[in-house]
mmCIF file of C-alpha atoms in Angstrom:
data_model
loop_
_atom_site.group_PDB
_atom_site.id
_atom_site.type_symbol
_atom_site.label_atom_id
_atom_site.label_comp_id
_atom_site.label_asym_id
_atom_site.label_seq_id
_atom_site.Cartn_x
_atom_site.Cartn_y
_atom_site.Cartn_z
ATOM 1 C CA MET X 1 -21.518 21.882 51.373
ATOM 2 C CA LYS X 2 -20.918 18.388 52.821
ATOM 3 C CA ILE X 3 -23.981 17.101 50.998
ATOM 4 C CA LEU X 4 -22.684 18.600 47.737
ATOM 5 C CA ILE X 5 -19.245 17.012 48.190
ATOM 6 C CA ILE X 6 -20.773 13.617 48.994
ATOM 7 C CA THR X 7 -23.014 13.893 45.935
ATOM 8 C CA LEU X 8 -20.066 14.742 43.668
ATOM 9 C CA LEU X 9 -18.018 11.842 45.042
ATOM 10 C CA PHE X 10 -20.956 9.510 44.487
ATOM 11 C CA LEU X 11 -21.364 10.691 40.899
ATOM 12 C CA ALA X 12 -17.626 10.319 40.252
ATOM 13 C CA ALA X 13 -17.697 6.759 41.590
ATOM 14 C CA LEU X 14 -20.776 6.016 39.519
ATOM 15 C CA LEU X 15 -19.173 7.387 36.352
ATOM 16 C CA LYS X 16 -16.031 5.373 37.060
ATOM 17 C CA GLU X 17 -18.118 2.214 37.273
ATOM 18 C CA CYS X 18 -19.806 3.074 33.962
ATOM 19 C CA VAL X 19 -16.607 3.685 31.982
ATOM 20 C CA PRO X 20 -16.721 1.117 29.136
ATOM 21 C CA VAL X 21 -13.921 -0.750 27.422
ATOM 22 C CA ARG X 22 -12.649 1.239 24.445
ATOM 23 C CA PHE X 23 -10.501 0.779 21.349
ATOM 24 C CA GLU X 24 -7.204 2.629 20.994
ATOM 25 C CA TYR X 25 -6.467 1.344 17.500
ATOM 26 C CA LEU X 26 -7.183 -1.494 15.098
ATOM 27 C CA GLY X 27 -4.029 -2.643 13.338
ATOM 28 C CA VAL X 28 -5.292 -4.151 10.112
ATOM 29 C CA PRO X 29 -3.094 -3.100 7.147
ATOM 30 C CA GLY X 30 -4.868 -1.650 4.158
ATOM 31 C CA PHE X 31 -3.136 -4.131 1.866
ATOM 32 C CA VAL X 32 -0.739 -7.066 1.870
ATOM 33 C CA LEU X 33 1.202 -8.565 -1.030
ATOM 34 C CA LEU X 34 0.099 -12.021 -2.111
ATOM 35 C CA GLY X 35 1.828 -14.736 -0.082
ATOM 36 C CA GLU X 36 3.193 -12.450 2.638
ATOM 37 C CA PRO X 37 2.307 -12.864 6.337
ATOM 38 C CA VAL X 38 0.252 -10.232 8.105
ATOM 39 C CA TRP X 39 -0.113 -9.191 11.743
ATOM 40 C CA LEU X 40 -3.571 -8.200 12.977
ATOM 41 C CA ASP X 41 -3.347 -5.908 15.997
ATOM 42 C CA CYS X 42 -6.265 -5.269 18.360
ATOM 43 C CA GLY X 43 -5.413 -2.394 20.697
ATOM 44 C CA TYR X 44 -7.942 -1.810 23.476
ATOM 45 C CA GLU X 45 -8.158 -0.282 26.956
ATOM 46 C CA LEU X 46 -10.168 -2.194 29.560
ATOM 47 C CA GLU X 47 -10.556 0.906 31.798
ATOM 48 C CA GLY X 48 -10.265 -1.234 34.945
ATOM 49 C CA ASN X 49 -12.574 -3.988 33.699
ATOM 50 C CA GLU X 50 -11.559 -7.643 33.507
ATOM 51 C CA LEU X 51 -11.144 -9.205 30.060
ATOM 52 C CA TYR X 52 -13.611 -11.917 29.151
ATOM 53 C CA SER X 53 -12.792 -12.581 25.486
ATOM 54 C CA VAL X 54 -11.180 -11.322 22.291
ATOM 55 C CA LYS X 55 -12.585 -12.592 19.005
ATOM 56 C CA TRP X 56 -11.435 -12.067 15.411
ATOM 57 C CA TYR X 57 -13.775 -12.229 12.416
ATOM 58 C CA LYS X 58 -13.385 -12.209 8.654
ATOM 59 C CA ASP X 59 -16.518 -11.050 6.841
ATOM 60 C CA ASN X 60 -18.434 -11.596 10.103
ATOM 61 C CA VAL X 61 -17.281 -15.238 10.407
ATOM 62 C CA GLU X 62 -15.228 -16.008 13.539
ATOM 63 C CA PHE X 63 -11.810 -17.589 13.003
ATOM 64 C CA TYR X 64 -10.009 -16.932 16.326
ATOM 65 C CA ARG X 65 -10.963 -16.398 19.945
ATOM 66 C CA TYR X 66 -8.984 -15.810 23.103
ATOM 67 C CA LEU X 67 -10.548 -16.462 26.540
ATOM 68 C CA PRO X 68 -8.024 -16.024 29.373
ATOM 69 C CA SER X 69 -10.184 -18.105 31.744
ATOM 70 C CA ASP X 70 -10.141 -21.156 29.439
ATOM 71 C CA ASN X 71 -7.442 -23.801 29.099
ATOM 72 C CA PRO X 72 -6.154 -23.549 26.466
ATOM 73 C CA SER X 73 -6.914 -19.848 26.189
ATOM 74 C CA ALA X 74 -6.613 -19.625 22.380
ATOM 75 C CA LEU X 75 -8.828 -21.394 19.871
ATOM 76 C CA ARG X 76 -9.003 -21.179 16.079
ATOM 77 C CA TYR X 77 -11.715 -22.057 13.580
ATOM 78 C CA LYS X 78 -10.980 -23.173 10.042
ATOM 79 C CA LEU X 79 -11.861 -20.562 7.437
ATOM 80 C CA ASP X 80 -10.871 -20.425 3.754
ATOM 81 C CA GLY X 81 -8.064 -17.945 3.118
ATOM 82 C CA VAL X 82 -7.226 -17.500 6.818
ATOM 83 C CA TYR X 83 -3.963 -19.208 7.838
ATOM 84 C CA LEU X 84 -3.712 -18.466 11.547
ATOM 85 C CA ASP X 85 -0.521 -19.154 13.509
ATOM 86 C CA LEU X 86 -2.130 -20.119 16.821
ATOM 87 C CA GLU X 87 1.164 -20.369 18.722
ATOM 88 C CA ARG X 88 2.091 -16.750 17.949
ATOM 89 C CA SER X 89 -1.381 -15.255 18.464
ATOM 90 C CA ASN X 90 -2.575 -13.894 21.816
ATOM 91 C CA ALA X 91 -4.976 -11.466 23.498
ATOM 92 C CA THR X 92 -3.925 -8.498 21.345
ATOM 93 C CA HIS X 93 -2.460 -9.991 18.135
ATOM 94 C CA ALA X 94 -3.374 -12.563 15.520
ATOM 95 C CA LEU X 95 -0.805 -13.712 12.955
ATOM 96 C CA LEU X 96 -1.708 -14.949 9.490
ATOM 97 C CA TYR X 97 1.465 -16.734 8.393
ATOM 98 C CA LYS X 98 0.593 -16.535 4.687
ATOM 99 C CA THR X 99 -1.987 -14.932 2.411
ATOM 100 C CA GLU X 100 -3.830 -15.831 -0.777
ATOM 101 C CA MET X 101 -6.538 -14.184 -2.847
ATOM 102 C CA GLN X 102 -9.254 -15.497 -0.496
ATOM 103 C CA THR X 103 -7.539 -13.779 2.442
ATOM 104 C CA GLU X 104 -8.972 -10.465 1.255
ATOM 105 C CA GLY X 105 -11.959 -9.236 3.215
ATOM 106 C CA MET X 106 -13.324 -7.270 6.173
ATOM 107 C CA TYR X 107 -11.513 -8.068 9.431
ATOM 108 C CA GLY X 108 -13.038 -7.278 12.794
ATOM 109 C CA CYS X 109 -11.883 -7.506 16.403
ATOM 110 C CA GLU X 110 -14.476 -7.914 19.168
ATOM 111 C CA VAL X 111 -13.559 -7.350 22.832
ATOM 112 C CA SER X 112 -15.802 -8.279 25.774
ATOM 113 C CA THR X 113 -15.398 -7.669 29.506
ATOM 114 C CA GLU X 114 -16.378 -9.867 32.444
ATOM 115 C CA MET X 115 -19.462 -9.465 34.583
ATOM 116 C CA PRO X 116 -20.911 -7.522 36.276
ATOM 117 C CA HIS X 117 -20.151 -4.821 33.677
ATOM 118 C CA PHE X 118 -20.378 -7.135 30.678
ATOM 119 C CA ARG X 119 -19.718 -4.931 27.647
ATOM 120 C CA THR X 120 -18.714 -5.705 24.068
ATOM 121 C CA ILE X 121 -17.094 -3.477 21.457
ATOM 122 C CA LYS X 122 -16.130 -4.288 17.874
ATOM 123 C CA ALA X 123 -14.087 -2.539 15.167
ATOM 124 C CA GLU X 124 -13.607 -3.515 11.515
ATOM 125 C CA LYS X 125 -11.269 -2.683 8.667
ATOM 126 C CA GLU X 126 -10.889 -3.885 5.072
ATOM 127 C CA LEU X 127 -7.800 -5.857 4.042
ATOM 128 C CA TYR X 128 -6.886 -6.054 0.345
ATOM 129 C CA VAL X 129 -4.512 -8.540 -1.255
ATOM 130 C CA TYR X 130 -2.267 -7.049 -3.946
ATOM 131 C CA VAL X 131 -0.507 -8.948 -6.715
ATOM 132 C CA ILE X 132 2.619 -7.246 -8.108
ATOM 133 C CA PRO X 133 4.484 -8.792 -11.084
ATOM 134 C CA GLU X 134 8.181 -9.439 -10.572
ATOM 135 C CA GLY X 135 9.213 -7.799 -13.845
ATOM 136 C CA ASP X 136 9.239 -4.144 -14.889
ATOM 137 C CA PRO X 137 6.867 -2.544 -17.414
ATOM 138 C CA ALA X 138 7.745 -3.655 -20.958
ATOM 139 C CA ILE X 139 7.973 -1.201 -23.855
ATOM 140 C CA PHE X 140 7.205 -2.568 -27.318
ATOM 141 C CA GLY X 141 7.479 -1.084 -30.800
ATOM 142 C CA VAL X 142 10.775 0.809 -30.408
ATOM 143 C CA MET X 143 12.575 1.206 -33.769
ATOM 144 C CA ASN X 144 16.355 1.082 -34.263
ATOM 145 C CA ARG X 145 16.534 4.665 -35.592
ATOM 146 C CA TYR X 146 14.310 7.729 -35.422
ATOM 147 C CA PRO X 147 15.189 10.529 -37.897
ATOM 148 C CA ILE X 148 13.854 13.990 -37.074
ATOM 149 C CA GLY X 149 10.284 14.073 -38.352
ATOM 150 C CA SER X 150 9.678 10.342 -37.834
ATOM 151 C CA ALA X 151 6.954 9.015 -35.546
ATOM 152 C CA VAL X 152 7.509 7.363 -32.190
ATOM 153 C CA ASN X 153 4.751 4.784 -31.756
ATOM 154 C CA VAL X 154 5.396 2.584 -28.717
ATOM 155 C CA THR X 155 3.299 0.607 -26.259
ATOM 156 C CA CYS X 156 3.893 -0.015 -22.550
ATOM 157 C CA VAL X 157 2.493 -3.181 -20.954
ATOM 158 C CA PHE X 158 2.410 -4.098 -17.269
ATOM 159 C CA GLY X 159 0.705 -6.976 -15.513
ATOM 160 C CA PRO X 160 -1.146 -8.965 -14.668
ATOM 161 C CA SER X 161 -1.549 -7.220 -11.304
ATOM 162 C CA LYS X 162 -4.160 -6.496 -8.655
ATOM 163 C CA PRO X 163 -5.297 -3.795 -8.543
ATOM 164 C CA ALA X 164 -4.698 -2.558 -12.070
ATOM 165 C CA ALA X 165 -1.613 -0.381 -12.543
ATOM 166 C CA GLU X 166 -1.636 3.215 -13.688
ATOM 167 C CA LEU X 167 0.908 3.754 -16.485
ATOM 168 C CA THR X 168 2.677 7.092 -16.902
ATOM 169 C CA TRP X 169 4.976 8.094 -19.761
ATOM 170 C CA TYR X 170 8.044 10.325 -19.392
ATOM 171 C CA ILE X 171 10.147 11.918 -22.144
ATOM 172 C CA ASN X 172 13.630 12.889 -20.966
ATOM 173 C CA GLY X 173 12.391 12.744 -17.369
ATOM 174 C CA ASP X 174 9.395 15.030 -17.965
ATOM 175 C CA LYS X 175 5.862 13.735 -17.971
ATOM 176 C CA ALA X 176 4.657 13.260 -21.538
ATOM 177 C CA PRO X 177 1.834 15.575 -22.682
ATOM 178 C CA GLU X 178 -1.588 13.944 -22.541
ATOM 179 C CA ALA X 179 -1.954 14.560 -26.286
ATOM 180 C CA TYR X 180 0.909 12.090 -26.867
ATOM 181 C CA VAL X 181 -0.888 9.282 -25.007
ATOM 182 C CA ARG X 182 -3.236 7.907 -27.638
ATOM 183 C CA GLN X 183 -4.694 4.854 -25.925
ATOM 184 C CA ARG X 184 -5.117 3.266 -22.487
ATOM 185 C CA GLN X 185 -6.751 -0.099 -21.934
ATOM 186 C CA LYS X 186 -7.046 -2.871 -19.363
ATOM 187 C CA GLU X 187 -7.541 -6.606 -19.811
ATOM 188 C CA ILE X 188 -9.348 -8.334 -16.939
ATOM 189 C CA TYR X 189 -8.862 -12.016 -16.121
ATOM 190 C CA GLN X 190 -11.105 -14.417 -14.191
ATOM 191 C CA ASN X 191 -8.857 -14.292 -11.106
ATOM 192 C CA GLU X 192 -9.389 -10.497 -10.867
ATOM 193 C CA LEU X 193 -5.896 -9.750 -12.179
ATOM 194 C CA GLU X 194 -5.568 -7.002 -14.788
ATOM 195 C CA THR X 195 -3.004 -6.157 -17.465
ATOM 196 C CA THR X 196 -2.653 -2.474 -18.354
ATOM 197 C CA LYS X 197 -1.517 -1.112 -21.733
ATOM 198 C CA SER X 198 -0.702 2.439 -22.829
ATOM 199 C CA ARG X 199 0.338 3.708 -26.282
ATOM 200 C CA LEU X 200 2.618 6.729 -26.765
ATOM 201 C CA PHE X 201 2.659 8.489 -30.144
ATOM 202 C CA PHE X 202 4.474 11.674 -31.225
ATOM 203 C CA VAL X 203 6.623 13.007 -34.059
ATOM 204 C CA VAL X 204 10.299 13.584 -33.202
ATOM 205 C CA ASP X 205 11.530 17.177 -33.435
ATOM 206 C CA PRO X 206 14.637 18.934 -32.012
ATOM 207 C CA SER X 207 12.747 19.985 -28.883
ATOM 208 C CA HIS X 208 12.521 16.320 -27.840
ATOM 209 C CA LEU X 209 16.307 15.989 -27.610
ATOM 210 C CA ARG X 210 18.359 16.629 -24.497
ATOM 211 C CA GLN X 211 22.077 16.813 -25.231
ATOM 212 C CA GLY X 212 21.464 14.736 -28.320
ATOM 213 C CA THR X 213 19.557 12.052 -26.410
ATOM 214 C CA LEU X 214 15.926 11.030 -26.328
ATOM 215 C CA SER X 215 14.850 8.985 -23.295
ATOM 216 C CA LEU X 216 11.473 7.285 -22.930
ATOM 217 C CA GLN X 217 10.285 5.943 -19.605
ATOM 218 C CA CYS X 218 7.120 4.094 -18.634
ATOM 219 C CA THR X 219 6.241 3.949 -14.939
ATOM 220 C CA ALA X 220 3.658 1.584 -13.452
ATOM 221 C CA SER X 221 2.093 2.536 -10.109
ATOM 222 C CA VAL X 222 -0.247 0.262 -8.193
ATOM 223 C CA SER X 223 -2.506 2.382 -5.990
ATOM 224 C CA LEU X 224 0.319 4.922 -5.528
ATOM 225 C CA ILE X 225 2.082 2.457 -3.236
ATOM 226 C CA HIS X 226 4.216 0.235 -5.416
ATOM 227 C CA SER X 227 6.056 1.630 -8.416
ATOM 228 C CA LYS X 228 8.234 0.145 -11.151
ATOM 229 C CA SER X 229 9.628 1.664 -14.319
ATOM 230 C CA SER X 230 11.259 0.729 -17.602
ATOM 231 C CA ILE X 231 13.597 3.025 -19.577
ATOM 232 C CA GLU X 232 14.399 3.030 -23.272
ATOM 233 C CA LEU X 233 17.282 5.245 -24.398
ATOM 234 C CA ILE X 234 17.530 6.501 -27.964
ATOM 235 C CA VAL X 235 21.050 7.856 -28.477
ATOM 236 C CA ASN X 236 22.941 9.561 -31.295
ATOM 237 C CA ASP X 237 24.738 6.836 -33.309
ATOM 238 C CA GLY X 238 27.399 9.226 -34.707
ATOM 239 C CA SER X 239 26.408 8.857 -38.360
ATOM 240 C CA SER X 240 24.085 11.826 -38.455
ATOM 241 C CA GLY X 241 22.759 14.400 -36.064
ATOM 242 C CA ALA X 242 19.268 13.522 -37.221
ATOM 243 C CA GLU X 243 19.364 9.781 -36.556
ATOM 244 C CA PHE X 244 19.312 7.897 -33.271
ATOM 245 C CA LEU X 245 20.096 4.346 -32.189
ATOM 246 C CA HIS X 246 17.852 2.492 -29.730
ATOM 247 C CA VAL X 247 19.718 1.130 -26.696
ATOM 248 C CA PRO X 248 17.707 -0.721 -23.997
ATOM 249 C CA HIS X 249 18.665 0.077 -20.434
ATOM 250 C CA VAL X 250 17.458 -1.269 -17.084
ATOM 251 C CA PRO X 251 18.419 0.823 -14.043
ATOM 252 C CA PRO X 252 20.586 -1.152 -11.611
ATOM 253 C CA GLY X 253 19.917 -1.349 -7.908
ATOM 254 C CA LEU X 254 16.495 -1.137 -6.339
ATOM 255 C CA GLU X 255 13.353 -2.135 -8.261
ATOM 256 C CA GLY X 256 11.537 0.981 -7.133
ATOM 257 C CA PRO X 257 11.624 3.887 -4.658
ATOM 258 C CA SER X 258 12.329 3.055 -1.010
ATOM 259 C CA ILE X 259 11.170 4.963 2.075
ATOM 260 C CA THR X 260 13.356 5.080 5.185
ATOM 261 C CA GLY X 261 12.987 6.662 8.602
ATOM 262 C CA SER X 262 9.398 5.615 9.269
ATOM 263 C CA VAL X 263 8.130 4.083 12.505
ATOM 264 C CA SER X 264 5.511 1.377 12.952
ATOM 265 C CA ARG X 265 2.778 3.658 14.294
ATOM 266 C CA TYR X 266 1.935 7.374 14.329
ATOM 267 C CA TYR X 267 -0.481 9.238 16.568
ATOM 268 C CA VAL X 268 -2.138 12.631 16.134
ATOM 269 C CA GLY X 269 0.455 15.308 16.830
ATOM 270 C CA ASP X 270 3.448 13.149 15.881
ATOM 271 C CA THR X 271 5.971 14.401 13.325
ATOM 272 C CA VAL X 272 6.441 12.353 10.158
ATOM 273 C CA ASP X 273 10.093 12.608 9.096
ATOM 274 C CA VAL X 274 10.943 10.174 6.302
ATOM 275 C CA ASN X 275 13.131 10.045 3.187
ATOM 276 C CA CYS X 276 12.420 8.664 -0.271
ATOM 277 C CA SER X 277 15.301 7.289 -2.363
ATOM 278 C CA SER X 278 15.102 6.282 -5.990
ATOM 279 C CA ALA X 279 17.075 3.574 -7.753
ATOM 280 C CA ARG X 280 20.194 4.621 -9.654
ATOM 281 C CA SER X 281 19.403 5.789 -13.173
ATOM 282 C CA LEU X 282 20.953 7.695 -16.048
ATOM 283 C CA GLU X 283 18.359 10.462 -15.764
ATOM 284 C CA PRO X 284 17.396 12.144 -12.443
ATOM 285 C CA ALA X 285 14.383 10.357 -10.975
ATOM 286 C CA GLN X 286 11.014 12.063 -10.621
ATOM 287 C CA LEU X 287 10.047 11.651 -6.955
ATOM 288 C CA GLN X 288 6.489 12.386 -5.847
ATOM 289 C CA TRP X 289 5.012 12.193 -2.355
ATOM 290 C CA PHE X 290 1.388 11.221 -1.728
ATOM 291 C CA VAL X 291 -0.453 11.522 1.585
ATOM 292 C CA ASN X 292 -3.689 9.496 1.581
ATOM 293 C CA ASP X 293 -3.491 9.406 -2.231
ATOM 294 C CA ASN X 294 -3.182 13.222 -2.410
ATOM 295 C CA GLU X 295 -0.041 14.566 -4.050
ATOM 296 C CA GLY X 296 2.253 16.170 -1.512
ATOM 297 C CA GLY X 297 5.079 17.405 -3.720
ATOM 298 C CA ARG X 298 7.416 16.614 -6.568
ATOM 299 C CA MET X 299 11.151 16.999 -6.993
ATOM 300 C CA SER X 300 13.325 15.921 -9.896
ATOM 301 C CA ASN X 301 16.777 16.424 -8.387
ATOM 302 C CA PRO X 302 18.393 15.249 -6.169
ATOM 303 C CA ASN X 303 17.313 11.618 -5.744
ATOM 304 C CA HIS X 304 16.674 12.111 -2.018
ATOM 305 C CA TRP X 305 14.000 14.320 -0.549
ATOM 306 C CA ASN X 306 13.072 14.842 3.086
ATOM 307 C CA ALA X 307 9.334 14.605 3.714
ATOM 308 C CA TRP X 308 9.018 16.216 7.124
ATOM 309 C CA ARG X 309 6.558 18.699 5.630
ATOM 310 C CA SER X 310 4.125 15.880 4.910
#
């Protein structure tokens, strides 16, 4: 029995010595808006080992290293598109104080321990740079009046952006039938920016009216993360029940939906309890939740919806 206990203690000590350094998380955001700063977070557990170095790479080219035994400990290397704030970077974080198109790429953190158990681990994640226009989608081709039986033939344009936006049409707050969307196209520029166009065509009949009003809305979504919309209202002008006057309207308040109640990091088993709020508008907003680009639910009223079920 004593021999068995001694053997088990020896194996436990041996396993303890062999425990390697490990990653807990790699905090590289999936995307950043052009010009904004970005924090790169390298979370690791040394498991009792002593840190030798932390190195950051972009597309396998080193741009920052931290060696606690050196003086100074932090060192940066010039690399196109990487604007490192050396003073605010350390053994676990690297700050890029601004971003440009060349900032996009694969970012990796490499952690090494001291001898005698010299071990190195590395994790990588892709960072994309998004370009979002300041303005809302523009609707062209709206006529002053639309008698019953006349054709609505309008075009929505949004861009240039990166990545390309997905345009969605709504009639009185309801998604327009696919048969009404006659054309979708994208124009690509040399700087990888894209302008998206979508044409809506249908013949006006009484079923398109809601309390005497016809509302058209074009929504632009960039990778289901950033959304903007433009509304055109066609209202009864009082001269005839069959004629309508075009009145442009831009919703006041926020440019797009806002999410509140989130925290900076979630772990497996945590509860996600957040709220989505739309901008003020004449028609109830159509709110949709997406989890990893998969639709999680849709609600048209009210303008606030709790997402704890996500």
